mmCIF file of C-alpha atoms in Angstrom:
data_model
loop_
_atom_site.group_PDB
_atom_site.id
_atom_site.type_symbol
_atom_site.label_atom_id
_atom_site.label_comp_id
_atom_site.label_asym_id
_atom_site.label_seq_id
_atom_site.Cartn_x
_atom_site.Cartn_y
_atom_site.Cartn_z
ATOM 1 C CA UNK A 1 -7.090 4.436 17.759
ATOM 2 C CA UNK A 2 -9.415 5.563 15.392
ATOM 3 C CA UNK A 3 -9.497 9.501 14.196
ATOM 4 C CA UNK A 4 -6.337 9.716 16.036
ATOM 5 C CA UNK A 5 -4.928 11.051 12.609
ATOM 6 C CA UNK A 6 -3.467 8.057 10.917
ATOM 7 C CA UNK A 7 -4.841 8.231 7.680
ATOM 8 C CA UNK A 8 -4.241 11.576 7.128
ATOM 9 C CA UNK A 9 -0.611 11.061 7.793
ATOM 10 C CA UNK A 10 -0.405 8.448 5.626
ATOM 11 C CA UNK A 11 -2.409 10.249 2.868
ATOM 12 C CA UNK A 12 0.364 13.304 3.300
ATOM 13 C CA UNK A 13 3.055 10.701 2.786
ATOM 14 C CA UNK A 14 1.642 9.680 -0.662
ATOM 15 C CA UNK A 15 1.056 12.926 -1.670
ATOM 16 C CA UNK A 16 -3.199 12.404 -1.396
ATOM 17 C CA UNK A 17 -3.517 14.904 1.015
ATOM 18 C CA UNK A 18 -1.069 18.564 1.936
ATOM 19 C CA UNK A 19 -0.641 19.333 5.482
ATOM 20 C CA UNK A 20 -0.775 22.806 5.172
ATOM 21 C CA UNK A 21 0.697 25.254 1.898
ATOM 22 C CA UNK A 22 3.492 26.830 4.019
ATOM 23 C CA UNK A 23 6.409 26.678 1.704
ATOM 24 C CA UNK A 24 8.982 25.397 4.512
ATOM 25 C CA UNK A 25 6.140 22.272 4.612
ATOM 26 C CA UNK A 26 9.233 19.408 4.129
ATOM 27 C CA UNK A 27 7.516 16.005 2.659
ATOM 28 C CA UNK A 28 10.837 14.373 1.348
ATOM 29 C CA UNK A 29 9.664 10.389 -0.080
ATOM 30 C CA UNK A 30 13.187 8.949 -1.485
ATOM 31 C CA UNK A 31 14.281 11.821 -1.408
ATOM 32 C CA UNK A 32 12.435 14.079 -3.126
ATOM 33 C CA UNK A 33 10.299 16.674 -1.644
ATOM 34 C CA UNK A 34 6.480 16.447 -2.506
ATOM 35 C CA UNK A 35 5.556 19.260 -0.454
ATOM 36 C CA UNK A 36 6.519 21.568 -3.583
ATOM 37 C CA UNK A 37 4.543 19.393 -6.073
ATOM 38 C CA UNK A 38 1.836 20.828 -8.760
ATOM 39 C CA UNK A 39 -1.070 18.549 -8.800
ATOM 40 C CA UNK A 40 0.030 16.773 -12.182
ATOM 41 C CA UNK A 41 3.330 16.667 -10.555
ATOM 42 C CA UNK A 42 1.636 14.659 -7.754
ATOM 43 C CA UNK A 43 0.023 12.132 -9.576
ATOM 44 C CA UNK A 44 2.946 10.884 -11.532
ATOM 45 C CA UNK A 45 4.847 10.744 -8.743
ATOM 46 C CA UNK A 46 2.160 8.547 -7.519
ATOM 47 C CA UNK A 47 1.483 7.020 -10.188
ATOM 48 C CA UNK A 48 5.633 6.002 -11.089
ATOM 49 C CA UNK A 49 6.557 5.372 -7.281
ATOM 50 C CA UNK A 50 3.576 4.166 -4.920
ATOM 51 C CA UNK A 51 1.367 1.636 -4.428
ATOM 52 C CA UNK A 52 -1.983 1.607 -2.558
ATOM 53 C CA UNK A 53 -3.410 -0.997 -0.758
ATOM 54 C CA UNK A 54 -7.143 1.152 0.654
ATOM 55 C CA UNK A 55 -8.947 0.016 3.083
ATOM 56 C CA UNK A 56 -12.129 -0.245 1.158
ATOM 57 C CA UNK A 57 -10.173 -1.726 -1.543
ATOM 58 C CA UNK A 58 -11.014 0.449 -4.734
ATOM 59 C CA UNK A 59 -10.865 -1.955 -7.096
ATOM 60 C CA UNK A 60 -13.380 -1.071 -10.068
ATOM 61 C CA UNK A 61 -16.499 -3.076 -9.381
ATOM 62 C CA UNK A 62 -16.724 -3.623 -14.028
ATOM 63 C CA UNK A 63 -13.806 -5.428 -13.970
ATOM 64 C CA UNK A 64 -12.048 -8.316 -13.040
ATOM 65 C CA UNK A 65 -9.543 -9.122 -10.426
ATOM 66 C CA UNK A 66 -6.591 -9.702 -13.090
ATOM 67 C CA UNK A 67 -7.863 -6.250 -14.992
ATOM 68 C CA UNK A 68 -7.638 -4.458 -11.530
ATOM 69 C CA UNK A 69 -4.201 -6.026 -10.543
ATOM 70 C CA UNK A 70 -2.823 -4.661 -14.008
ATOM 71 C CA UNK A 71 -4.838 -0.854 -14.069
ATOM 72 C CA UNK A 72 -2.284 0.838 -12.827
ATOM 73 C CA UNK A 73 0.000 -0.086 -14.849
ATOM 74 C CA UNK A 74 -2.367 0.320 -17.898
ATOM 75 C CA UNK A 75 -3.269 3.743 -17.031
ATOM 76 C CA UNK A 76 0.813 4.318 -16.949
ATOM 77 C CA UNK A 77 1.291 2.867 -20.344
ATOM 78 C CA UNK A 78 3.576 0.421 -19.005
ATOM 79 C CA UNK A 79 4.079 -3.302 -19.949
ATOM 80 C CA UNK A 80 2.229 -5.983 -17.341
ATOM 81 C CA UNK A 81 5.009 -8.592 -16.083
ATOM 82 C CA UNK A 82 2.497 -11.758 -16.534
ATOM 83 C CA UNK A 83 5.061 -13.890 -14.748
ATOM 84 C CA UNK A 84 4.969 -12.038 -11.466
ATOM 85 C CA UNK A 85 1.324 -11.375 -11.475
ATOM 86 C CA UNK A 86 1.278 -15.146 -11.910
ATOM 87 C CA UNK A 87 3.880 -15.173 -8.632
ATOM 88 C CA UNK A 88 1.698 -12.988 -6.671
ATOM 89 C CA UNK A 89 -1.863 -14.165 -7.665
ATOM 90 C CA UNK A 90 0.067 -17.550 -6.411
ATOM 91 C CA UNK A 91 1.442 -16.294 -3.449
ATOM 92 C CA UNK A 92 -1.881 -14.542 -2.332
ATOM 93 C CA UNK A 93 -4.083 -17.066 -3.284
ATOM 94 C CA UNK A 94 -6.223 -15.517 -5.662
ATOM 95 C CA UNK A 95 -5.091 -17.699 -8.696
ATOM 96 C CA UNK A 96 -8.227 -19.257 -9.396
ATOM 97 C CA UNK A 97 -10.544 -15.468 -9.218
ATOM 98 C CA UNK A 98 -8.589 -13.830 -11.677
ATOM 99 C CA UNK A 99 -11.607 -13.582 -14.069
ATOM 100 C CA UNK A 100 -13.765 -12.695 -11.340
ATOM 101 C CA UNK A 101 -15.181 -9.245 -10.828
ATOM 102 C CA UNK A 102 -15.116 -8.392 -7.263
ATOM 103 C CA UNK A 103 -18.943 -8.690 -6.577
ATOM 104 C CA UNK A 104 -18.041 -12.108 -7.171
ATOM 105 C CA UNK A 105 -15.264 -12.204 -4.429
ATOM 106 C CA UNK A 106 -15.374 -12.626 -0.781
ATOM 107 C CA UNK A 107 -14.058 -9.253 1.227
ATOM 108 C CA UNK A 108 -10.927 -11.383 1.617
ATOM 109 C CA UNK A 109 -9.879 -11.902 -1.755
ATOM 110 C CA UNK A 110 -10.924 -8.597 -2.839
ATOM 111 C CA UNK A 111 -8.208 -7.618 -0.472
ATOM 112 C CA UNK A 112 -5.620 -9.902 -1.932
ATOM 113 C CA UNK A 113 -6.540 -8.357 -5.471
ATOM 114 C CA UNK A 114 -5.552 -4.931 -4.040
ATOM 115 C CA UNK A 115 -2.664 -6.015 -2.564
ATOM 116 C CA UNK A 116 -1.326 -7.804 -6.133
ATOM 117 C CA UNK A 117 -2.618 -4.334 -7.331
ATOM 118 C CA UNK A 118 -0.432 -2.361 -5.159
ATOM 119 C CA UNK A 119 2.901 -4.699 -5.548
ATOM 120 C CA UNK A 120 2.895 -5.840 -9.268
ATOM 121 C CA UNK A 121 4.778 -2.381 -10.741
ATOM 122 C CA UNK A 122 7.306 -2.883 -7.570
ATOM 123 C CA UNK A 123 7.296 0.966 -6.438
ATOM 124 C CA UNK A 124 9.419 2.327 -4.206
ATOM 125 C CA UNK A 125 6.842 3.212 -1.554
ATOM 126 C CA UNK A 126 3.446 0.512 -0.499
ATOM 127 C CA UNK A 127 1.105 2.719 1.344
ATOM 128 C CA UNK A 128 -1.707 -0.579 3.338
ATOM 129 C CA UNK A 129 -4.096 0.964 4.914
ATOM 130 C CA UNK A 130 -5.065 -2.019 7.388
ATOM 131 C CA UNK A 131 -3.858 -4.582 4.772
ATOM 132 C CA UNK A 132 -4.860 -7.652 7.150
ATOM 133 C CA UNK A 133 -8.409 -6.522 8.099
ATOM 134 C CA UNK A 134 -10.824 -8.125 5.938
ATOM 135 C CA UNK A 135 -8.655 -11.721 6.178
ATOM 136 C CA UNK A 136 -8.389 -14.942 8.800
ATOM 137 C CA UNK A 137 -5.087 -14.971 10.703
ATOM 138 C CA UNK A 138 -3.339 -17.673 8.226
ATOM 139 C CA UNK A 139 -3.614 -15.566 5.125
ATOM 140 C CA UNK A 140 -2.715 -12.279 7.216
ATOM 141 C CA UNK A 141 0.634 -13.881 8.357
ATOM 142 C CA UNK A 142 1.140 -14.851 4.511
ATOM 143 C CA UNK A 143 0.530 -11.063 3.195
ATOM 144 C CA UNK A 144 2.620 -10.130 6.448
ATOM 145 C CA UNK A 145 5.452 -12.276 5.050
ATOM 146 C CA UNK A 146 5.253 -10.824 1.480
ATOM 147 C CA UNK A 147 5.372 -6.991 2.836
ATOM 148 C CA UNK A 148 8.253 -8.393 4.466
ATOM 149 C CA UNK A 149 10.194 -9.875 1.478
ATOM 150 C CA UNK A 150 9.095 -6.612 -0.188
ATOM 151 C CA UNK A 151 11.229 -4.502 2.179
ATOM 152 C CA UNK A 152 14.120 -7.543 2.368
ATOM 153 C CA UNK A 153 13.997 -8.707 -1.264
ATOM 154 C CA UNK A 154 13.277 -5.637 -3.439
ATOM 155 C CA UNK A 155 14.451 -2.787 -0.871
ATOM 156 C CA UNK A 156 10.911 -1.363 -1.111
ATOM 157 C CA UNK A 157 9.445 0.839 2.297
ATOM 158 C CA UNK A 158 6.403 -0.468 3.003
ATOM 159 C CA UNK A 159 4.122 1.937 5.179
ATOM 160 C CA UNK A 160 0.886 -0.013 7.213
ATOM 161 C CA UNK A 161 -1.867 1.778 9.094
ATOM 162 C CA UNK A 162 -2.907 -0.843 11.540
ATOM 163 C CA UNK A 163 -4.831 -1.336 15.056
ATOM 164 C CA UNK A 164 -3.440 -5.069 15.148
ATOM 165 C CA UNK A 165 -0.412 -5.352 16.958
ATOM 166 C CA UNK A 166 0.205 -8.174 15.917
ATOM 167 C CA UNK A 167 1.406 -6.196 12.264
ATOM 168 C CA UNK A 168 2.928 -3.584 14.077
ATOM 169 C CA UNK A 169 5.162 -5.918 15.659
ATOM 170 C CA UNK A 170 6.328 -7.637 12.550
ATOM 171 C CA UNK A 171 7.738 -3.717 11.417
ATOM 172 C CA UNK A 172 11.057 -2.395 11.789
ATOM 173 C CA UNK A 173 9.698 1.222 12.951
ATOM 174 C CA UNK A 174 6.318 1.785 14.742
ATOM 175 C CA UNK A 175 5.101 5.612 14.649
ATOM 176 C CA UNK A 176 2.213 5.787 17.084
ATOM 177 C CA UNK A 177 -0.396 8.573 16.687
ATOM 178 C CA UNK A 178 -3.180 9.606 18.941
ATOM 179 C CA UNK A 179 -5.042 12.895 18.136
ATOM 180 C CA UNK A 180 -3.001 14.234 15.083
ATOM 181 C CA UNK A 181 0.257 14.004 17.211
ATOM 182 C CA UNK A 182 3.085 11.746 17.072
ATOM 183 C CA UNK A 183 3.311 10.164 20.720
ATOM 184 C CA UNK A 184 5.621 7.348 19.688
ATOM 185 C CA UNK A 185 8.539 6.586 16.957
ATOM 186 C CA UNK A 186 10.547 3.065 17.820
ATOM 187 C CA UNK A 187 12.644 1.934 15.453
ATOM 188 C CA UNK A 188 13.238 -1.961 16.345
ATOM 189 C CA UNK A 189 16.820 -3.597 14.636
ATOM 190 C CA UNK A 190 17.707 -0.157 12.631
ATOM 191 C CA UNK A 191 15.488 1.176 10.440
ATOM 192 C CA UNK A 192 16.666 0.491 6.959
#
């Protein structure tokens, strides 16, 4: 439910947010502890290992959708794979709004856009906050299907905030959370 502490979780997880500064705080993603990091330290690792998909989809209003889909990897200096932005822009549908900005763009492709955002560097770690909100059931099973072959495919973790059960059934672990607590943790097939 809502303010049961989901998106602070999640923001902990990708380093947005520190539970507390206790040094036995433990915030191991792949491996390495981000509990320990300096702030500069925190935003490479962000920047070299996550993805975002926000709710409100941050995508900078100035430019367009194929200019947002490649930021991040702008700001990182790194070189923009045009063949799988061309896969995903495919894939999600957004082919033909590419030179769109997003007040140009329904709430539903805007979401797409951050989605391609999120998945075109392939990090280890996609962080959705409600991924499936702002679109129509078809299109939902479709991204649904791509966070999938993102965790079959490339080996990636995928982490979704979600009221829709119908996404939390297609996971392989479900961590339910109801006022800051953990109440729940079922791992469904082995958790990989």
């Amino acid at each position: 439910p809502s303010g049961s502490g989901k998106s602070t979780l999640v923001h902990c997880l990708a380093g947005l947010d520190t539970p507390d500064r206790n040094p036995e705080t433990r915030i191991a993603v792949g491996g390495q502890n981000i509990a320990g990091l300096s702030d500069d330290q925190l935003t490479r690792f962000r920047r070299d290992h996550v993805g975002f998909v926000f709710q409100a989809f941050n995508l900078v209003p100035t430019l367009t959708a194929r200019q947002n889909i490649e930021l991040p990897l702008s700001l990182a200096g790194k070189k923009v794979d045009a063949a799988r932005l061309d896969a995903l822009a495919t894939t999600l549908q957004i082919t033909k709004r590419l030179d769109h900005r997003p007040d140009e763009m329904s709430g539903g492709q805007q979401q797409r856009v951050a989605i391609a955002r999120a998945l075109l560097s392939q990090p280890d770690v996609v962080i959705a906050d409600e991924p499936t909100g702002a679109l129509d059931s078809a299109t939902s099973q479709e991204v649904l299907a791509l966070l999938r072959r993102c965790v079959d495919e490339l080996g990636q973790t995928v982490v979704v905030v979600t009221h829709d059960a119908t996404v939390a059934e297609a996971a392989d672990r479900v961590v339910r959370v109801r006022d800051g607590q953990i109440v729940a943790d079922d791992a469904r097939g082995g958790v990989r």
